[in-house]
Each structure stands twice: as structure tokens, then as C-alpha cells.
Coordinates of N, CA, C and O and ligand atoms in Angstrom, one line a residue:
M6 N 20.0 -4.1 -6.4 CA 20.0 -3.2 -7.7 C 20.4 -2.3 -7.0 O 20.2 -1.4 -5.8
S7 N 21.0 -0.8 -8.4 CA 21.5 0.1 -7.8 C 20.2 0.9 -7.7 O 19.1 1.0 -7.9
R8 N 20.4 2.1 -6.9 CA 19.2 3.1 -7.0 C 18.6 3.8 -8.2 O 17.3 3.9 -8.6
A9 N 19.1 3.9 -9.2 CA 19.1 4.4 -10.5 C 18.2 2.9 -11.4 O 17.2 3.4 -11.8
A10 N 18.7 1.8 -11.4 CA 17.6 0.8 -11.4 C 16.7 1.1 -11.0 O 15.8 0.7 -11.3
L11 N 16.2 1.1 -9.6 CA 15.4 1.4 -8.9 C 14.5 2.3 -9.5 O 13.0 1.8 -9.8
A12 N 14.9 3.4 -9.6 CA 14.1 4.5 -9.7 C 13.4 4.5 -11.3 O 12.4 4.7 -11.6
R13 N 14.5 3.8 -12.1 CA 13.7 3.5 -13.5 C 12.6 2.3 -13.4 O 11.5 2.8 -14.4
A14 N 12.7 1.4 -12.6 CA 11.9 0.4 -12.5 C 10.4 0.8 -12.5 O 9.3 0.8 -12.8
V15 N 10.3 1.5 -11.1 CA 9.1 2.6 -10.4 C 9.0 3.6 -11.9 O 7.2 3.3 -11.4
L16 N 9.3 4.4 -12.0 CA 9.5 5.3 -13.3 C 8.4 4.4 -14.7 O 7.4 5.2 -14.5
R17 N 8.9 3.8 -15.2 CA 8.5 2.8 -15.9 C 7.2 2.5 -15.0 O 5.9 2.3 -16.2
G18 N 6.8 1.8 -14.3 CA 5.5 1.5 -13.7 C 4.7 2.7 -13.9 O 3.6 2.3 -13.9
L19 N 5.2 4.0 -12.9 CA 3.8 4.6 -12.9 C 3.7 5.0 -14.6 O 2.3 5.7 -14.4
L20 N 4.4 5.0 -15.3 CA 4.0 5.6 -17.1 C 3.4 4.5 -17.6 O 3.0 5.1 -19.3
K21 N 3.0 3.4 -16.9 CA 2.2 1.9 -17.4 C 3.1 1.4 -18.6 O 2.3 1.1 -19.7
R22 N 4.3 1.4 -18.5 CA 5.2 0.4 -19.1 C 6.0 -0.7 -18.8 O 5.8 -1.0 -17.4
C23 N 6.2 -1.2 -20.0 CA 7.2 -2.8 -19.1 C 8.1 -2.5 -18.3 O 8.9 -1.6 -18.4
P24 N 8.0 -2.9 -17.2 CA 8.9 -2.6 -16.0 C 10.6 -2.7 -16.3 O 11.3 -2.2 -15.7
K25 N 10.4 -4.1 -17.2 CA 11.9 -4.3 -17.6 C 12.7 -3.8 -18.3 O 13.8 -3.8 -18.5
C26 N 12.1 -3.4 -19.7 CA 12.5 -2.8 -21.0 C 11.9 -1.0 -21.7 O 12.2 -0.9 -21.8
G27 N 10.8 -1.0 -20.5 CA 10.0 0.4 -20.6 C 9.2 0.2 -22.5 O 8.7 1.4 -22.3
E28 N 9.1 -0.7 -22.7 CA 8.3 -0.9 -23.8 C 6.8 -0.6 -23.5 O 6.1 -0.1 -22.3
A29 N 6.2 0.9 -24.3 CA 4.7 1.6 -24.3 C 3.5 0.8 -24.6 O 2.6 0.8 -23.8
K30 N 3.7 0.1 -25.4 CA 2.3 -0.6 -26.1 C 2.3 -2.3 -25.0 O 2.4 -3.1 -26.0
I31 N 1.8 -1.9 -23.9 CA 1.7 -3.6 -23.3 C 0.1 -3.7 -23.0 O -0.1 -4.5 -22.5
F32 N -0.6 -2.6 -23.6 CA -1.7 -2.6 -23.5 C -2.8 -2.6 -24.7 O -2.5 -1.7 -25.4
R33 N -3.6 -3.8 -24.9 CA -4.6 -3.5 -26.2 C -5.3 -2.8 -26.0 O -5.9 -2.3 -27.2
R34 N -6.3 -2.9 -24.8 CA -6.8 -1.7 -24.2 C -6.9 -1.2 -23.1 O -5.9 -1.4 -22.1
W35 N -8.0 -0.5 -22.4 CA -7.3 -0.1 -21.3 C -7.3 -1.0 -20.4 O -6.6 -1.0 -19.1
F36 N -7.9 -2.0 -20.6 CA -8.1 -2.9 -19.5 C -7.5 -4.3 -19.7 O -8.0 -5.0 -18.5
T37 N -7.1 -4.2 -21.1 CA -6.3 -5.3 -21.2 C -5.2 -5.3 -21.9 O -4.5 -4.9 -22.5
L38 N -4.3 -6.1 -20.7 CA -2.7 -6.2 -20.5 C -2.4 -7.4 -21.7 O -3.3 -8.2 -21.1
V39 N -1.4 -7.1 -22.2 CA -1.0 -8.3 -23.4 C -0.4 -9.5 -22.4 O 0.6 -9.1 -21.2
A40 N -0.4 -10.8 -22.6 CA 0.5 -11.8 -22.3 C 1.9 -11.5 -21.7 O 2.4 -12.0 -20.5
R41 N 2.5 -11.1 -22.8 CA 3.9 -10.7 -22.5 C 4.5 -9.3 -23.2 O 3.6 -8.8 -24.0
C42 N 5.3 -9.3 -22.8 CA 6.0 -7.7 -23.5 C 6.5 -8.0 -24.8 O 6.8 -9.0 -25.2
P43 N 6.0 -7.4 -25.7 CA 6.2 -7.7 -27.4 C 7.6 -7.3 -27.7 O 8.3 -7.5 -28.3
R44 N 8.6 -6.9 -26.3 CA 9.9 -6.4 -27.1 C 10.8 -7.2 -26.2 O 11.5 -7.8 -26.7
C45 N 10.9 -7.4 -24.7 CA 11.5 -8.5 -23.9 C 11.0 -9.6 -24.0 O 11.4 -10.4 -23.1
G46 N 9.6 -10.1 -23.8 CA 9.6 -11.2 -23.6 C 9.0 -11.5 -22.4 O 8.6 -12.8 -22.0
L47 N 9.1 -10.1 -21.4 CA 8.4 -10.5 -20.3 C 6.7 -10.8 -19.8 O 5.9 -10.6 -20.4
V48 N 6.5 -12.0 -19.2 CA 5.1 -12.8 -19.2 C 4.9 -11.8 -17.8 O 6.0 -11.9 -17.1
F49 N 3.9 -11.3 -18.2 CA 3.3 -10.3 -16.9 C 2.4 -10.9 -15.5 O 2.6 -10.6 -14.4
E50 N 2.2 -12.0 -16.1 CA 0.9 -12.5 -14.4 C 1.8 -13.8 -14.7 O 2.1 -15.0 -15.2
R51 N 3.2 -13.5 -13.6 CA 4.1 -14.8 -13.3 C 3.4 -15.5 -12.6 O 4.3 -16.9 -12.3
E52 N 2.2 -15.9 -12.1 CA 1.4 -16.6 -11.2 C 0.2 -16.5 -11.0 O -0.6 -15.7 -10.9
E53 N -0.8 -17.9 -10.4 CA -2.3 -17.6 -10.5 C -2.2 -16.4 -9.2 O -1.2 -16.6 -8.1
G54 N -3.1 -15.6 -8.9 CA -3.6 -15.0 -8.3 C -2.7 -13.5 -8.3 O -2.7 -13.1 -7.2
Y55 N -2.1 -13.5 -9.3 CA -1.3 -12.8 -9.1 C -1.5 -11.3 -9.3 O -0.8 -10.4 -8.6
W56 N -2.7 -10.5 -9.3 CA -2.9 -9.6 -9.8 C -3.7 -8.8 -8.6 O -4.1 -7.8 -8.8
T57 N -3.6 -9.6 -7.1 CA -3.6 -9.4 -6.3 C -3.5 -8.3 -5.7 O -3.9 -7.4 -5.1
G58 N -1.6 -8.1 -5.8 CA -1.4 -7.1 -5.3 C -1.8 -5.7 -6.1 O -1.4 -4.8 -5.4
A59 N -1.9 -5.8 -7.6 CA -2.1 -4.4 -8.2 C -3.8 -4.1 -7.6 O -4.0 -3.1 -7.9
M60 N -4.5 -5.2 -6.9 CA -6.0 -4.7 -6.5 C -6.0 -4.3 -5.6 O -6.4 -3.1 -5.3
A61 N -4.8 -4.5 -4.5 CA -4.5 -3.8 -3.6 C -4.0 -2.4 -3.8 O -4.4 -1.5 -3.0
I62 N -3.2 -2.0 -4.4 CA -2.6 -0.2 -4.9 C -3.5 0.3 -5.1 O -4.0 1.3 -4.8
N63 N -4.6 -0.5 -5.8 CA -5.6 0.4 -6.6 C -6.3 0.6 -5.3 O -7.2 1.8 -5.7
I64 N -7.1 -0.3 -4.6 CA -7.5 0.3 -3.6 C -6.9 1.1 -2.8 O -7.6 2.1 -2.4
G65 N -5.9 1.0 -2.4 CA -5.2 1.7 -1.4 C -4.9 3.4 -2.1 O -5.4 3.9 -1.2
V66 N -4.7 3.8 -3.5 CA -4.7 4.9 -4.2 C -6.2 5.4 -4.0 O -6.2 6.9 -3.8
T67 N -7.2 4.3 -4.6 CA -8.7 5.0 -4.4 C -8.9 5.8 -3.0 O -9.8 6.6 -2.7
E68 N -9.0 4.8 -1.8 CA -9.4 5.5 -0.7 C -8.4 6.8 -0.3 O -8.9 7.2 0.7
L69 N -7.2 6.7 -0.9 CA -6.5 8.1 -0.3 C -6.4 9.3 -1.3 O -6.9 10.3 -0.3
M70 N -7.0 8.8 -2.6 CA -7.6 10.0 -2.8 C -9.1 10.6 -2.4 O -9.7 11.5 -2.2
F71 N -9.8 9.7 -1.4 CA -11.1 9.7 -1.5 C -10.7 10.3 0.2 O -11.7 12.0 0.7
V72 N -10.0 10.2 1.0 CA -9.8 10.6 2.1 C -8.9 12.3 1.9 O -9.3 13.1 2.7
V73 N -8.5 12.0 1.3 CA -7.9 13.4 0.9 C -9.2 15.0 0.4 O -9.1 15.6 0.8
A74 N -9.5 13.7 -0.3 CA -11.1 15.0 -0.8 C -11.9 15.1 0.3 O -12.1 16.2 0.4
L75 N -12.2 14.4 1.1 CA -13.0 14.8 2.2 C -12.5 15.6 3.0 O -13.3 16.5 3.4
V76 N -11.2 15.1 3.7 CA -10.5 16.3 4.3 C -10.2 17.3 3.8 O -11.0 18.5 4.6
A77 N -9.8 17.9 2.6 CA -9.9 19.1 1.9 C -11.3 20.0 2.0 O -11.4 21.0 2.0
G78 N -12.6 18.7 2.0 CA -13.8 19.3 1.3 C -14.1 20.0 3.4 O -15.2 21.1 3.3
L79 N -13.7 19.2 4.0 CA -14.7 19.4 5.2 C -13.5 20.6 6.0 O -14.2 22.0 6.6
V80 N -12.4 20.8 5.5 CA -11.4 22.1 6.1 C -12.0 23.4 5.5 O -11.9 24.0 6.7
L81 N -11.8 23.0 3.9 CA -12.3 24.3 3.6 C -13.2 25.3 3.4 O -13.9 26.0 3.3
T82 N -14.9 24.2 4.1 CA -15.8 24.3 3.8 C -16.1 24.6 5.3 O -17.5 25.0 5.4
W83 N -15.8 24.3 6.5 CA -16.2 24.5 7.8 C -16.4 25.9 8.4 O -15.5 26.8 7.5
P84 N -17.6 25.9 8.7 CA -18.8 25.1 9.7 C -19.8 24.9 8.1 O -20.7 23.9 8.8
A85 N -19.9 25.4 7.1 CA -21.1 25.4 6.8 C -20.9 24.7 5.4 O -20.4 24.3 4.0
L86 N -21.2 23.3 6.1 CA -20.5 21.4 5.0 C -21.8 21.4 3.6 O -22.7 21.5 4.1
P87 N -21.5 21.6 2.6 CA -22.5 21.3 1.7 C -22.4 19.0 1.9 O -21.6 18.8 0.7
V88 N -23.0 18.8 2.3 CA -23.0 17.2 2.6 C -22.9 16.8 1.2 O -22.5 16.0 1.1
A89 N -24.5 17.4 0.6 CA -24.6 16.7 -0.5 C -23.3 17.2 -1.8 O -23.2 16.0 -2.3
W90 N -22.9 17.9 -1.6 CA -21.6 18.3 -2.8 C -20.6 17.3 -2.3 O -19.4 16.2 -3.5
L91 N -20.0 17.1 -0.9 CA -19.5 16.4 -0.6 C -19.5 14.9 -1.2 O -18.3 13.7 -1.3
L92 N -20.2 14.0 -0.5 CA -21.3 12.8 -1.2 C -20.9 12.6 -2.2 O -20.4 11.8 -2.8
A93 N -21.0 13.5 -3.2 CA -21.2 13.8 -4.8 C -19.8 13.0 -5.1 O -19.8 12.6 -6.1
I94 N -19.2 14.5 -5.0 CA -17.6 14.0 -5.2 C -17.0 12.9 -4.9 O -16.3 12.3 -5.3
T95 N -17.0 12.9 -3.4 CA -16.2 11.2 -3.1 C -17.1 10.0 -3.4 O -16.1 8.9 -3.3
I96 N -18.4 10.3 -3.7 CA -18.6 8.8 -4.1 C -17.9 8.8 -6.0 O -18.0 7.5 -6.1
A97 N -18.2 9.7 -6.5 CA -17.6 9.7 -7.7 C -16.0 9.8 -7.9 O -15.8 8.8 -8.4
L98 N -14.8 9.8 -6.7 CA -14.2 9.3 -6.5 C -13.8 7.9 -7.0 O -12.9 7.0 -7.3
N99 N -14.6 7.5 -5.7 CA -14.4 6.1 -5.5 C -15.0 5.2 -6.6 O -15.1 4.0 -6.8
A100 N -15.4 6.0 -7.7 CA -16.2 4.9 -8.9 C -15.3 5.0 -9.9 O -15.1 4.7 -10.9
L101 N -14.7 6.6 -9.9 CA -13.7 6.9 -11.0 C -12.2 6.6 -11.3 O -11.3 6.0 -11.6
V102 N -12.1 6.9 -10.0 CA -10.7 6.0 -9.6 C -9.8 4.9 -9.7 O -8.8 4.8 -10.8
P103 N -10.4 3.8 -9.2 CA -10.6 2.5 -9.7 C -10.1 2.3 -10.9 O -9.2 1.7 -11.4
V104 N -11.1 3.0 -11.7 CA -11.0 2.6 -13.7 C -10.3 3.3 -14.7 O -9.4 2.5 -14.9
L105 N -9.9 4.7 -13.8 CA -8.9 5.5 -14.6 C -7.2 4.9 -13.9 O -6.7 4.9 -14.3
F106 N -7.5 4.4 -12.7 CA -5.6 3.9 -12.1 C -5.6 2.7 -12.6 O -4.4 1.9 -12.2
Y107 N -6.6 1.9 -13.1 CA -6.6 0.4 -13.4 C -5.4 -0.3 -13.9 O -4.4 -1.1 -13.6
P108 N -5.2 0.4 -15.2 CA -3.8 0.1 -15.8 C -2.4 0.2 -15.2 O -1.3 -0.3 -15.2
F109 N -2.1 1.8 -14.8 CA -1.6 2.0 -13.7 C -1.3 1.6 -12.6 O 0.0 0.7 -12.3
S110 N -2.2 0.5 -12.2 CA -2.3 -0.4 -10.6 C -1.0 -1.5 -10.9 O -1.0 -2.3 -10.5
K111 N -1.9 -1.9 -12.3 CA -1.1 -3.1 -12.6 C 0.7 -3.2 -12.9 O 1.2 -3.9 -12.8
T112 N 0.8 -2.0 -13.6 CA 2.3 -2.3 -14.1 C 3.4 -1.8 -12.7 O 4.5 -1.9 -12.6
I113 N 2.4 -0.5 -11.7 CA 3.6 -0.6 -10.7 C 3.4 -1.6 -10.1 O 4.7 -2.3 -9.2
W114 N 2.3 -2.7 -9.5 CA 2.8 -3.7 -9.3 C 3.6 -4.8 -10.0 O 4.7 -5.3 -9.1
I115 N 3.8 -4.7 -11.2 CA 4.8 -5.8 -11.6 C 5.8 -5.2 -11.3 O 6.9 -5.7 -11.2
S116 N 6.0 -3.6 -11.4 CA 7.8 -3.0 -11.2 C 8.3 -3.6 -9.7 O 9.2 -3.7 -9.5
I117 N 7.0 -3.5 -8.9 CA 7.3 -3.5 -7.2 C 7.6 -5.5 -7.0 O 8.8 -5.6 -6.6
D118 N 6.7 -6.0 -7.7 CA 7.1 -7.4 -7.5 C 8.5 -7.9 -8.5 O 9.3 -8.7 -7.8
L119 N 8.8 -7.6 -9.6 CA 10.5 -7.4 -10.1 C 11.8 -7.1 -9.5 O 12.3 -7.6 -9.3
L120 N 11.2 -6.1 -8.3 CA 12.1 -5.0 -7.1 C 12.3 -6.2 -6.3 O 13.2 -6.6 -6.0
L121 N 11.2 -7.0 -5.9 CA 11.1 -8.0 -4.3 C 11.7 -9.6 -4.9 O 12.1 -10.2 -4.2
H122 N 11.1 -9.7 -6.6 CA 11.2 -11.3 -6.7 C 12.0 -11.1 -8.3 O 11.0 -11.4 -8.5
A123 N 13.2 -11.3 -8.1 CA 13.9 -10.9 -9.3 C 13.6 -12.6 -10.2 O 13.4 -13.2 -9.8
L124 N 13.4 -12.4 -11.7 CA 13.2 -13.2 -12.8 C 14.0 -14.7 -12.3 O 15.3 -14.6 -12.2
D125 N 13.6 -15.9 -12.4 CA 14.3 -16.7 -12.3 C 14.6 -17.1 -13.4 O 14.3 -16.7 -14.5
E126 N 15.4 -18.5 -13.7 CA 15.9 -18.7 -14.8 C 14.7 -19.5 -15.6 O 14.8 -19.2 -16.8
R127 N 13.8 -20.2 -15.4 CA 12.9 -20.1 -16.4 C 11.9 -19.2 -17.1 O 11.4 -19.6 -17.6
E128 N 11.9 -18.2 -16.1 CA 11.4 -16.9 -16.5 C 12.1 -16.1 -17.8 O 11.8 -15.7 -18.3
L129 N 13.4 -16.5 -17.3 CA 14.4 -15.5 -18.1 C 14.6 -16.3 -19.7 O 14.3 -15.5 -20.3
L130 N 14.3 -17.6 -19.6 CA 14.2 -18.5 -20.9 C 13.0 -18.2 -21.7 O 13.2 -18.3 -22.9
R131 N 11.8 -18.3 -20.5 CA 10.5 -18.2 -21.2 C 10.8 -16.7 -22.0 O 10.3 -16.5 -23.3
G132 N 11.2 -15.6 -22.0 CA 11.7 -14.0 -22.2 C 12.3 -14.6 -23.6 O 12.4 -13.7 -24.6
S133 N 13.4 -15.4 -24.2 CA 13.7 -15.1 -25.0 C 13.3 -16.1 -26.2 O 12.3 -17.1 -26.2
Ligands
ZN17 ZN1 9.0 -5.4 -22.0

């Protein structure tokens, strides 16, 4: 896969689009991904347990945001730490980020999976 194709697939995942064709309307609601892409027919859930990777991405991004916010709060307010504020902000981040990032984690995971495991013949036939 060329660098341009790699960058395009990753960008589509970051923008909540179908990684294969770039279709934007692949979510019915914030949490509801359609079964297959309406444009190219890509079946998004490729196997049982497929979304474990998306969950790992979502948890990783959430914890990264948590650590960045906590360290920034500690550094910026040292030595007079506003503990209650830091707690409130970091708890809010841990509650909100996974919800807001949920659809992006799915499309990013699909992009990564397509880059690592190309579609096989059966999957290509299902799409047509
Ligand atoms: Zn598509």
C-alpha cells in the first residue's frame, strides 16, 4: 500500500467515514454504525468480537486525555493544587471522552484493520 493510500485510509477513519470509499453517512445515530457501507458495500463488523480493537483505541485515547489533563493541571497549579477541580475535570474527561470519541474509535479501528488485514475474496464479493 502506498503512503498516499495509507494516509487516506487513516484520515477517513479520523473523520468518521468509511475507510474504503470515504462515504460519510455510515452512522444512523451517534452510537449506531450501519452494518455495511451504503456506497461500497464494505461489511464493517468483519468477525465476532471485532470491536475489541475499537474499545482499546477508545480506552487508550481516554486515558491519554486523562493523563495530559492531570499532568497539565499539576504543572500549571503547583504547589497550590486545586484538588477538587482536578478531580472534577479528570472525572468528567473519563466520562465524556469515551462517549464523544466512540464513533471515531470504530472508524479508526476499521481503517487500521483494513491496513493490516486486506479484504479477502469472500469479503470483496459480499460488497458487490
Ligand atoms: Zn464505503
